JSON list of C-alpha atoms and ligand atoms in Angstrom, two decimals:
[
{"chain": "Y", "resi": 6, "resn": "UNK", "atom": "CA", "xyz": [188.69, -52.72, -94.72]},
{"chain": "Y", "resi": 7, "resn": "UNK", "atom": "CA", "xyz": [186.68, -55.56, -93.28]},
{"chain": "Y", "resi": 8, "resn": "UNK", "atom": "CA", "xyz": [183.05, -55.09, -94.30]},
{"chain": "Y", "resi": 9, "resn": "UNK", "atom": "CA", "xyz": [180.67, -57.77, -93.12]},
{"chain": "Y", "resi": 10, "resn": "UNK", "atom": "CA", "xyz": [176.97, -58.19, -93.85]},
{"chain": "Y", "resi": 11, "resn": "UNK", "atom": "CA", "xyz": [175.51, -60.12, -90.93]},
{"chain": "Y", "resi": 12, "resn": "UNK", "atom": "CA", "xyz": [172.49, -61.83, -92.40]},
{"chain": "Y", "resi": 13, "resn": "UNK", "atom": "CA", "xyz": [169.64, -63.91, -91.03]},
{"chain": "Y", "resi": 14, "resn": "UNK", "atom": "CA", "xyz": [165.95, -63.90, -90.14]},
{"chain": "Y", "resi": 15, "resn": "UNK", "atom": "CA", "xyz": [164.46, -61.86, -87.30]},
{"chain": "Y", "resi": 16, "resn": "UNK", "atom": "CA", "xyz": [165.58, -63.34, -83.99]},
{"chain": "Y", "resi": 17, "resn": "UNK", "atom": "CA", "xyz": [168.69, -65.01, -85.45]},
{"chain": "Y", "resi": 18, "resn": "UNK", "atom": "CA", "xyz": [170.96, -63.00, -83.14]},
{"chain": "Y", "resi": 19, "resn": "UNK", "atom": "CA", "xyz": [172.34, -60.40, -85.56]},
{"chain": "Y", "resi": 20, "resn": "UNK", "atom": "CA", "xyz": [172.25, -57.54, -83.06]},
{"chain": "Y", "resi": 21, "resn": "UNK", "atom": "CA", "xyz": [173.75, -59.56, -80.20]},
{"chain": "Y", "resi": 22, "resn": "UNK", "atom": "CA", "xyz": [176.52, -61.00, -82.35]},
{"chain": "Y", "resi": 23, "resn": "UNK", "atom": "CA", "xyz": [177.26, -57.61, -83.94]},
{"chain": "Y", "resi": 24, "resn": "UNK", "atom": "CA", "xyz": [178.08, -56.26, -80.49]},
{"chain": "Y", "resi": 25, "resn": "UNK", "atom": "CA", "xyz": [180.69, -59.02, -80.00]},
{"chain": "Y", "resi": 26, "resn": "UNK", "atom": "CA", "xyz": [182.22, -58.51, -83.44]},
{"chain": "Y", "resi": 27, "resn": "UNK", "atom": "CA", "xyz": [182.43, -54.75, -82.95]},
{"chain": "Y", "resi": 28, "resn": "UNK", "atom": "CA", "xyz": [184.51, -55.39, -79.83]},
{"chain": "Y", "resi": 29, "resn": "UNK", "atom": "CA", "xyz": [186.73, -58.01, -81.48]},
{"chain": "Y", "resi": 30, "resn": "UNK", "atom": "CA", "xyz": [187.40, -56.27, -84.80]},
{"chain": "Y", "resi": 31, "resn": "UNK", "atom": "CA", "xyz": [186.77, -52.63, -83.93]},
{"chain": "Y", "resi": 32, "resn": "UNK", "atom": "CA", "xyz": [184.10, -52.27, -86.62]},
{"chain": "Y", "resi": 33, "resn": "UNK", "atom": "CA", "xyz": [181.36, -49.68, -86.98]},
{"chain": "Y", "resi": 34, "resn": "UNK", "atom": "CA", "xyz": [177.97, -51.27, -86.42]},
{"chain": "Y", "resi": 35, "resn": "UNK", "atom": "CA", "xyz": [175.19, -50.05, -88.71]},
{"chain": "Y", "resi": 36, "resn": "UNK", "atom": "CA", "xyz": [171.78, -51.52, -87.88]},
{"chain": "Y", "resi": 37, "resn": "UNK", "atom": "CA", "xyz": [168.97, -50.08, -89.99]},
{"chain": "Y", "resi": 38, "resn": "UNK", "atom": "CA", "xyz": [166.40, -51.33, -87.45]},
{"chain": "Y", "resi": 39, "resn": "UNK", "atom": "CA", "xyz": [168.21, -49.45, -84.65]},
{"chain": "Y", "resi": 40, "resn": "UNK", "atom": "CA", "xyz": [168.44, -46.31, -86.79]},
{"chain": "Y", "resi": 41, "resn": "UNK", "atom": "CA", "xyz": [164.71, -46.45, -87.55]},
{"chain": "Y", "resi": 42, "resn": "UNK", "atom": "CA", "xyz": [163.92, -46.97, -83.84]},
{"chain": "Y", "resi": 43, "resn": "UNK", "atom": "CA", "xyz": [166.11, -44.00, -82.92]},
{"chain": "Y", "resi": 44, "resn": "UNK", "atom": "CA", "xyz": [164.21, -41.85, -85.43]},
{"chain": "Y", "resi": 45, "resn": "UNK", "atom": "CA", "xyz": [160.88, -43.01, -84.03]},
{"chain": "Y", "resi": 46, "resn": "UNK", "atom": "CA", "xyz": [162.00, -42.08, -80.50]},
{"chain": "Y", "resi": 47, "resn": "UNK", "atom": "CA", "xyz": [163.17, -38.67, -81.68]},
{"chain": "Y", "resi": 48, "resn": "UNK", "atom": "CA", "xyz": [159.90, -38.11, -83.55]},
{"chain": "Y", "resi": 49, "resn": "UNK", "atom": "CA", "xyz": [161.56, -37.32, -86.90]},
{"chain": "Y", "resi": 50, "resn": "UNK", "atom": "CA", "xyz": [159.70, -37.40, -90.23]},
{"chain": "Y", "resi": 51, "resn": "UNK", "atom": "CA", "xyz": [161.68, -40.51, -91.15]},
{"chain": "Y", "resi": 52, "resn": "UNK", "atom": "CA", "xyz": [160.61, -42.16, -87.90]},
{"chain": "Y", "resi": 53, "resn": "UNK", "atom": "CA", "xyz": [156.95, -41.33, -88.54]},
{"chain": "Y", "resi": 54, "resn": "UNK", "atom": "CA", "xyz": [157.18, -42.80, -92.01]},
{"chain": "Y", "resi": 55, "resn": "UNK", "atom": "CA", "xyz": [158.98, -45.97, -90.91]},
{"chain": "Y", "resi": 56, "resn": "UNK", "atom": "CA", "xyz": [156.77, -46.68, -87.92]},
{"chain": "Y", "resi": 57, "resn": "UNK", "atom": "CA", "xyz": [153.67, -47.80, -89.81]},
{"chain": "Y", "resi": 58, "resn": "UNK", "atom": "CA", "xyz": [155.69, -50.35, -91.80]},
{"chain": "Y", "resi": 59, "resn": "UNK", "atom": "CA", "xyz": [157.55, -51.61, -88.76]},
{"chain": "Y", "resi": 60, "resn": "UNK", "atom": "CA", "xyz": [154.39, -52.01, -86.69]},
{"chain": "Y", "resi": 61, "resn": "UNK", "atom": "CA", "xyz": [153.00, -54.28, -89.39]},
{"chain": "Y", "resi": 62, "resn": "UNK", "atom": "CA", "xyz": [156.21, -56.26, -89.84]},
{"chain": "Y", "resi": 63, "resn": "UNK", "atom": "CA", "xyz": [156.67, -54.94, -93.39]},
{"chain": "Y", "resi": 64, "resn": "UNK", "atom": "CA", "xyz": [159.84, -53.58, -94.96]},
{"chain": "Y", "resi": 65, "resn": "UNK", "atom": "CA", "xyz": [160.29, -49.83, -95.09]},
{"chain": "Y", "resi": 66, "resn": "UNK", "atom": "CA", "xyz": [160.49, -48.87, -98.81]},
{"chain": "Y", "resi": 67, "resn": "UNK", "atom": "CA", "xyz": [163.91, -49.26, -100.44]},
{"chain": "Y", "resi": 68, "resn": "UNK", "atom": "CA", "xyz": [164.28, -45.59, -101.45]},
{"chain": "Y", "resi": 69, "resn": "UNK", "atom": "CA", "xyz": [163.84, -44.43, -97.87]},
{"chain": "Y", "resi": 70, "resn": "UNK", "atom": "CA", "xyz": [166.06, -47.11, -96.36]},
{"chain": "Y", "resi": 71, "resn": "UNK", "atom": "CA", "xyz": [168.87, -46.67, -98.89]},
{"chain": "Y", "resi": 72, "resn": "UNK", "atom": "CA", "xyz": [168.88, -42.88, -98.46]},
{"chain": "Y", "resi": 73, "resn": "UNK", "atom": "CA", "xyz": [169.07, -43.29, -94.72]},
{"chain": "Y", "resi": 74, "resn": "UNK", "atom": "CA", "xyz": [171.95, -45.76, -94.87]},
{"chain": "Y", "resi": 75, "resn": "UNK", "atom": "CA", "xyz": [173.81, -43.55, -97.33]},
{"chain": "Y", "resi": 76, "resn": "UNK", "atom": "CA", "xyz": [173.54, -40.59, -94.95]},
{"chain": "Y", "resi": 77, "resn": "UNK", "atom": "CA", "xyz": [174.85, -42.72, -92.08]},
{"chain": "Y", "resi": 78, "resn": "UNK", "atom": "CA", "xyz": [177.78, -44.00, -94.15]},
{"chain": "Y", "resi": 79, "resn": "UNK", "atom": "CA", "xyz": [178.75, -40.49, -95.23]},
{"chain": "Y", "resi": 80, "resn": "UNK", "atom": "CA", "xyz": [178.92, -39.37, -91.61]},
{"chain": "Y", "resi": 81, "resn": "UNK", "atom": "CA", "xyz": [181.69, -41.83, -90.82]},
{"chain": "Y", "resi": 82, "resn": "UNK", "atom": "CA", "xyz": [185.27, -41.20, -91.77]},
{"chain": "Y", "resi": 83, "resn": "UNK", "atom": "CA", "xyz": [188.31, -43.31, -91.15]},
{"chain": "Y", "resi": 84, "resn": "UNK", "atom": "CA", "xyz": [186.40, -46.50, -90.37]},
{"chain": "Y", "resi": 85, "resn": "UNK", "atom": "CA", "xyz": [188.38, -49.74, -90.08]},
{"chain": "Y", "resi": 86, "resn": "UNK", "atom": "CA", "xyz": [185.32, -51.47, -91.49]},
{"chain": "Y", "resi": 87, "resn": "UNK", "atom": "CA", "xyz": [181.59, -51.92, -91.09]},
{"chain": "Y", "resi": 88, "resn": "UNK", "atom": "CA", "xyz": [179.20, -54.52, -89.88]},
{"chain": "Y", "resi": 89, "resn": "UNK", "atom": "CA", "xyz": [175.85, -54.19, -91.61]},
{"chain": "Y", "resi": 90, "resn": "UNK", "atom": "CA", "xyz": [173.03, -55.63, -89.51]},
{"chain": "Y", "resi": 91, "resn": "UNK", "atom": "CA", "xyz": [169.56, -55.88, -91.04]},
{"chain": "Y", "resi": 92, "resn": "UNK", "atom": "CA", "xyz": [170.74, -54.36, -94.33]},
{"chain": "Y", "resi": 93, "resn": "UNK", "atom": "CA", "xyz": [170.53, -55.23, -97.20]},
{"chain": "Y", "resi": 94, "resn": "UNK", "atom": "CA", "xyz": [167.10, -56.82, -96.99]},
{"chain": "Y", "resi": 95, "resn": "UNK", "atom": "CA", "xyz": [166.29, -56.67, -100.72]},
{"chain": "Y", "resi": 96, "resn": "UNK", "atom": "CA", "xyz": [168.33, -57.16, -103.85]},
{"chain": "Y", "resi": 97, "resn": "UNK", "atom": "CA", "xyz": [167.92, -53.45, -104.70]},
{"chain": "Y", "resi": 98, "resn": "UNK", "atom": "CA", "xyz": [169.48, -52.60, -101.33]},
{"chain": "Y", "resi": 99, "resn": "UNK", "atom": "CA", "xyz": [172.36, -55.01, -102.01]},
{"chain": "Y", "resi": 100, "resn": "UNK", "atom": "CA", "xyz": [173.10, -53.33, -105.35]},
{"chain": "Y", "resi": 101, "resn": "UNK", "atom": "CA", "xyz": [172.88, -49.88, -103.73]},
{"chain": "Y", "resi": 102, "resn": "UNK", "atom": "CA", "xyz": [175.27, -50.96, -100.98]},
{"chain": "Y", "resi": 103, "resn": "UNK", "atom": "CA", "xyz": [177.81, -52.20, -103.52]},
{"chain": "Y", "resi": 104, "resn": "UNK", "atom": "CA", "xyz": [177.62, -48.86, -105.33]},
{"chain": "Y", "resi": 105, "resn": "UNK", "atom": "CA", "xyz": [177.96, -46.84, -102.13]},
{"chain": "Y", "resi": 106, "resn": "UNK", "atom": "CA", "xyz": [180.99, -48.82, -101.00]},
{"chain": "Y", "resi": 107, "resn": "UNK", "atom": "CA", "xyz": [182.54, -48.52, -104.46]},
{"chain": "Y", "resi": 108, "resn": "UNK", "atom": "CA", "xyz": [182.35, -44.74, -104.12]},
{"chain": "Y", "resi": 109, "resn": "UNK", "atom": "CA", "xyz": [184.28, -45.17, -100.88]},
{"chain": "Y", "resi": 110, "resn": "UNK", "atom": "CA", "xyz": [186.87, -47.36, -102.67]},
{"chain": "Y", "resi": 111, "resn": "UNK", "atom": "CA", "xyz": [185.91, -50.43, -100.72]},
{"chain": "Y", "resi": 112, "resn": "UNK", "atom": "CA", "xyz": [183.56, -53.43, -100.97]},
{"chain": "Y", "resi": 113, "resn": "UNK", "atom": "CA", "xyz": [181.76, -56.12, -98.99]},
{"chain": "Y", "resi": 114, "resn": "UNK", "atom": "CA", "xyz": [184.22, -58.75, -97.73]},
{"chain": "Y", "resi": 115, "resn": "UNK", "atom": "CA", "xyz": [181.59, -61.36, -96.94]},
{"chain": "Y", "resi": 116, "resn": "UNK", "atom": "CA", "xyz": [177.99, -61.98, -96.04]},
{"chain": "Y", "resi": 117, "resn": "UNK", "atom": "CA", "xyz": [177.73, -64.28, -93.05]},
{"chain": "Y", "resi": 118, "resn": "UNK", "atom": "CA", "xyz": [174.31, -65.80, -92.40]},
{"chain": "Y", "resi": 119, "resn": "UNK", "atom": "CA", "xyz": [173.12, -67.04, -89.02]},
{"chain": "Y", "resi": 120, "resn": "UNK", "atom": "CA", "xyz": [171.01, -70.12, -89.73]},
{"chain": "Y", "resi": 121, "resn": "UNK", "atom": "CA", "xyz": [168.26, -70.73, -87.17]},
{"chain": "Y", "resi": 122, "resn": "UNK", "atom": "CA", "xyz": [165.09, -72.86, -87.60]},
{"chain": "Y", "resi": 123, "resn": "UNK", "atom": "CA", "xyz": [161.77, -71.01, -87.65]},
{"chain": "Y", "resi": 124, "resn": "UNK", "atom": "CA", "xyz": [160.39, -72.56, -84.43]},
{"chain": "Y", "resi": 125, "resn": "UNK", "atom": "CA", "xyz": [163.47, -71.42, -82.51]},
{"chain": "Y", "resi": 126, "resn": "UNK", "atom": "CA", "xyz": [163.14, -67.89, -83.97]},
{"chain": "Y", "resi": 127, "resn": "UNK", "atom": "CA", "xyz": [159.56, -67.61, -82.74]},
{"chain": "Y", "resi": 128, "resn": "UNK", "atom": "CA", "xyz": [160.57, -68.75, -79.28]},
{"chain": "Y", "resi": 129, "resn": "UNK", "atom": "CA", "xyz": [163.46, -66.30, -79.12]},
{"chain": "Y", "resi": 130, "resn": "UNK", "atom": "CA", "xyz": [161.36, -63.35, -80.31]},
{"chain": "Y", "resi": 131, "resn": "UNK", "atom": "CA", "xyz": [158.58, -64.10, -77.80]},
{"chain": "Y", "resi": 132, "resn": "UNK", "atom": "CA", "xyz": [161.25, -64.24, -75.07]},
{"chain": "Y", "resi": 133, "resn": "UNK", "atom": "CA", "xyz": [162.89, -61.01, -76.32]},
{"chain": "Y", "resi": 134, "resn": "UNK", "atom": "CA", "xyz": [159.49, -59.25, -76.20]},
{"chain": "Y", "resi": 135, "resn": "UNK", "atom": "CA", "xyz": [159.63, -59.41, -72.39]},
{"chain": "Y", "resi": 136, "resn": "UNK", "atom": "CA", "xyz": [162.60, -57.04, -72.30]},
{"chain": "Y", "resi": 137, "resn": "UNK", "atom": "CA", "xyz": [162.99, -55.39, -75.73]},
{"chain": "Y", "resi": 138, "resn": "UNK", "atom": "CA", "xyz": [160.01, -53.06, -75.44]},
{"chain": "Y", "resi": 139, "resn": "UNK", "atom": "CA", "xyz": [159.50, -53.71, -79.16]},
{"chain": "Y", "resi": 140, "resn": "UNK", "atom": "CA", "xyz": [155.86, -53.93, -80.15]},
{"chain": "Y", "resi": 141, "resn": "UNK", "atom": "CA", "xyz": [156.86, -55.93, -83.24]},
{"chain": "Y", "resi": 142, "resn": "UNK", "atom": "CA", "xyz": [158.21, -58.66, -80.92]},
{"chain": "Y", "resi": 143, "resn": "UNK", "atom": "CA", "xyz": [155.09, -58.77, -78.73]},
{"chain": "Y", "resi": 144, "resn": "UNK", "atom": "CA", "xyz": [152.50, -59.79, -81.33]},
{"chain": "Y", "resi": 145, "resn": "UNK", "atom": "CA", "xyz": [152.72, -63.36, -82.75]},
{"chain": "Y", "resi": 146, "resn": "UNK", "atom": "CA", "xyz": [150.98, -62.24, -85.95]},
{"chain": "Y", "resi": 147, "resn": "UNK", "atom": "CA", "xyz": [153.62, -59.55, -86.54]},
{"chain": "Y", "resi": 148, "resn": "UNK", "atom": "CA", "xyz": [156.41, -62.04, -85.79]},
{"chain": "Y", "resi": 149, "resn": "UNK", "atom": "CA", "xyz": [154.95, -64.40, -88.39]},
{"chain": "Y", "resi": 150, "resn": "UNK", "atom": "CA", "xyz": [154.64, -61.54, -90.88]},
{"chain": "Y", "resi": 151, "resn": "UNK", "atom": "CA", "xyz": [158.31, -60.59, -90.39]},
{"chain": "Y", "resi": 152, "resn": "UNK", "atom": "CA", "xyz": [159.38, -64.19, -90.95]},
{"chain": "Y", "resi": 153, "resn": "UNK", "atom": "CA", "xyz": [157.19, -64.42, -94.08]},
{"chain": "Y", "resi": 154, "resn": "UNK", "atom": "CA", "xyz": [158.60, -61.13, -95.41]},
{"chain": "Y", "resi": 155, "resn": "UNK", "atom": "CA", "xyz": [162.11, -62.43, -94.72]},
{"chain": "Y", "resi": 156, "resn": "UNK", "atom": "CA", "xyz": [161.44, -65.63, -96.70]},
{"chain": "Y", "resi": 157, "resn": "UNK", "atom": "CA", "xyz": [159.78, -63.83, -99.61]},
{"chain": "Y", "resi": 158, "resn": "UNK", "atom": "CA", "xyz": [161.78, -60.60, -99.95]},
{"chain": "Y", "resi": 159, "resn": "UNK", "atom": "CA", "xyz": [165.05, -60.97, -98.07]},
{"chain": "Y", "resi": 160, "resn": "UNK", "atom": "CA", "xyz": [166.15, -64.56, -98.67]},
{"chain": "Y", "resi": 161, "resn": "UNK", "atom": "CA", "xyz": [166.88, -63.84, -102.38]},
{"chain": "Y", "resi": 162, "resn": "UNK", "atom": "CA", "xyz": [169.67, -61.51, -101.19]},
{"chain": "Y", "resi": 163, "resn": "UNK", "atom": "CA", "xyz": [171.56, -64.68, -100.21]},
{"chain": "Y", "resi": 164, "resn": "UNK", "atom": "CA", "xyz": [171.71, -65.63, -103.91]},
{"chain": "Y", "resi": 165, "resn": "UNK", "atom": "CA", "xyz": [173.13, -62.22, -104.75]},
{"chain": "Y", "resi": 166, "resn": "UNK", "atom": "CA", "xyz": [176.15, -62.82, -102.51]},
{"chain": "Y", "resi": 167, "resn": "UNK", "atom": "CA", "xyz": [176.43, -66.50, -103.47]},
{"chain": "Y", "resi": 168, "resn": "UNK", "atom": "CA", "xyz": [176.87, -65.44, -107.08]},
{"chain": "Y", "resi": 169, "resn": "UNK", "atom": "CA", "xyz": [179.87, -63.33, -106.12]},
{"chain": "Y", "resi": 170, "resn": "UNK", "atom": "CA", "xyz": [181.32, -66.06, -103.88]},
{"chain": "Y", "resi": 171, "resn": "UNK", "atom": "CA", "xyz": [180.86, -63.98, -100.75]},
{"chain": "Y", "resi": 172, "resn": "UNK", "atom": "CA", "xyz": [178.21, -66.01, -98.93]},
{"chain": "Y", "resi": 173, "resn": "UNK", "atom": "CA", "xyz": [179.09, -67.99, -95.79]},
{"chain": "Y", "resi": 174, "resn": "UNK", "atom": "CA", "xyz": [176.45, -69.72, -93.67]},
{"chain": "Y", "resi": 175, "resn": "UNK", "atom": "CA", "xyz": [176.95, -70.74, -90.05]},
{"chain": "Y", "resi": 176, "resn": "UNK", "atom": "CA", "xyz": [174.84, -72.54, -87.48]},
{"chain": "Y", "resi": 177, "resn": "UNK", "atom": "CA", "xyz": [173.14, -69.86, -85.36]},
{"chain": "Y", "resi": 178, "resn": "UNK", "atom": "CA", "xyz": [171.88, -72.29, -82.71]},
{"chain": "Y", "resi": 179, "resn": "UNK", "atom": "CA", "xyz": [173.76, -72.65, -79.43]},
{"chain": "Y", "resi": 180, "resn": "UNK", "atom": "CA", "xyz": [175.01, -70.31, -76.74]},
{"chain": "Y", "resi": 181, "resn": "UNK", "atom": "CA", "xyz": [175.93, -66.73, -77.65]},
{"chain": "Y", "resi": 182, "resn": "UNK", "atom": "CA", "xyz": [179.58, -67.65, -77.12]},
{"chain": "Y", "resi": 183, "resn": "UNK", "atom": "CA", "xyz": [179.31, -70.72, -79.41]},
{"chain": "Y", "resi": 184, "resn": "UNK", "atom": "CA", "xyz": [177.92, -68.61, -82.23]},
{"chain": "Y", "resi": 185, "resn": "UNK", "atom": "CA", "xyz": [180.50, -65.84, -81.70]},
{"chain": "Y", "resi": 186, "resn": "UNK", "atom": "CA", "xyz": [183.26, -68.45, -81.91]},
{"chain": "Y", "resi": 187, "resn": "UNK", "atom": "CA", "xyz": [181.87, -69.79, -85.20]},
{"chain": "Y", "resi": 188, "resn": "UNK", "atom": "CA", "xyz": [181.66, -66.26, -86.59]},
{"chain": "Y", "resi": 189, "resn": "UNK", "atom": "CA", "xyz": [185.24, -65.46, -85.60]},
{"chain": "Y", "resi": 190, "resn": "UNK", "atom": "CA", "xyz": [186.46, -68.70, -87.21]},
{"chain": "Y", "resi": 191, "resn": "UNK", "atom": "CA", "xyz": [184.85, -67.68, -90.50]},
{"chain": "Y", "resi": 192, "resn": "UNK", "atom": "CA", "xyz": [186.02, -64.06, -90.34]},
{"chain": "Y", "resi": 193, "resn": "UNK", "atom": "CA", "xyz": [189.60, -65.14, -89.64]},
{"chain": "Y", "resi": 194, "resn": "UNK", "atom": "CA", "xyz": [189.63, -67.10, -92.90]},
{"chain": "Y", "resi": 195, "resn": "UNK", "atom": "CA", "xyz": [188.72, -63.98, -94.92]},
{"chain": "Y", "resi": 196, "resn": "UNK", "atom": "CA", "xyz": [191.60, -62.19, -96.55]},
{"chain": "A", "resi": 218, "resn": "AMP", "atom": "P1", "xyz": [165.24, -55.20, -87.22]},
{"chain": "A", "resi": 218, "resn": "AMP", "atom": "O1", "xyz": [165.60, -54.39, -86.02]},
{"chain": "A", "resi": 218, "resn": "AMP", "atom": "O2", "xyz": [166.40, -55.44, -88.14]},
{"chain": "A", "resi": 218, "resn": "AMP", "atom": "O3", "xyz": [164.50, -56.46, -86.86]},
{"chain": "A", "resi": 218, "resn": "AMP", "atom": "O4", "xyz": [164.21, -54.33, -88.06]},
{"chain": "A", "resi": 218, "resn": "AMP", "atom": "C1", "xyz": [162.96, -53.93, -87.52]},
{"chain": "A", "resi": 218, "resn": "AMP", "atom": "C2", "xyz": [162.07, -53.41, -88.64]},
{"chain": "A", "resi": 218, "resn": "AMP", "atom": "O5", "xyz": [162.67, -52.26, -89.24]},
{"chain": "A", "resi": 218, "resn": "AMP", "atom": "C3", "xyz": [161.83, -54.36, -89.81]},
{"chain": "A", "resi": 218, "resn": "AMP", "atom": "O6", "xyz": [160.79, -55.29, -89.54]},
{"chain": "A", "resi": 218, "resn": "AMP", "atom": "C4", "xyz": [161.48, -53.39, -90.92]},
{"chain": "A", "resi": 218, "resn": "AMP", "atom": "O7", "xyz": [160.17, -52.90, -90.77]},
{"chain": "A", "resi": 218, "resn": "AMP", "atom": "C5", "xyz": [162.43, -52.23, -90.64]},
{"chain": "A", "resi": 218, "resn": "AMP", "atom": "N1", "xyz": [163.72, -52.41, -91.34]},
{"chain": "A", "resi": 218, "resn": "AMP", "atom": "C6", "xyz": [164.94, -52.59, -90.75]},
{"chain": "A", "resi": 218, "resn": "AMP", "atom": "N2", "xyz": [165.90, -52.71, -91.67]},
{"chain": "A", "resi": 218, "resn": "AMP", "atom": "C7", "xyz": [165.28, -52.60, -92.88]},
{"chain": "A", "resi": 218, "resn": "AMP", "atom": "C8", "xyz": [165.73, -52.67, -94.23]},
{"chain": "A", "resi": 218, "resn": "AMP", "atom": "N3", "xyz": [167.03, -52.88, -94.53]},
{"chain": "A", "resi": 218, "resn": "AMP", "atom": "N4", "xyz": [164.81, -52.49, -95.21]},
{"chain": "A", "resi": 218, "resn": "AMP", "atom": "C9", "xyz": [163.52, -52.27, -94.93]},
{"chain": "A", "resi": 218, "resn": "AMP", "atom": "N5", "xyz": [163.03, -52.23, -93.69]},
{"chain": "A", "resi": 218, "resn": "AMP", "atom": "C10", "xyz": [163.89, -52.40, -92.67]}
]
C-alpha cells in the first residue's frame, strides 16, 4: 500500500494536490477538514462540537479527531492506499495513526510537506475566501491564528516523521502543475 501524509500549513495546497494524486495513484483521500465540514453541513453532534474550534482557527481536540478518523478508516476495505490531508496535526495524532495502520497491517510510506512562505499563504487564503465559502478563510485574524497554531502545534509532527526517515519536503510555490510534478517525482522514488 502507498500511504502518504500530505503535510503543510493552511493554504499550502494540500487539498488541491490531493485531488491530483488521487487520480494518478488511485488513492483514497481522507481530509479531516472536509469530514468536519461535511458533519457541520449535516448538523451532526460531531459537526456542532467541531464548529466552535474551527471558527476560531483552533484544533479540534485529539480524542474527537482520532475517533473520527478511525471510523472513516474502518469503513474502507480493499484500499490501494491512502492520502491523509490535514491529519496528523499533533504528535498524538501521528502516534494514533501509526497504531491504526498497524492494526490494518500497513504503515505510512512517507510524509511529504509542501513548503510555502507565510506571506504567500496569507495571500492564497484571502484569495480562496472569495470562492471557498469558508468563514475561516474570510477573517485575517482567523487565518493568522491557524498559521500560529500550525507553527506551535503541528510543525513538531515533522520531527516525528524525520526521526523515522519518512519526511520529504518539496517546494510548494509555483503553478499547480509544477507542484504536482514535484510530488510525483518524490512519490516515484518511494519503494
Ligand atoms: P483544513 O480544512 O485542513 O484547513 O481544516 C480546517 C479546520 O478543521 C482546522 O483549522 C481545524 O479547526 C479543524 N481540523 C482539521 N483537521 C484537524 C486535525 N487533524 N486535528 C484537529 N483539528 C483539525
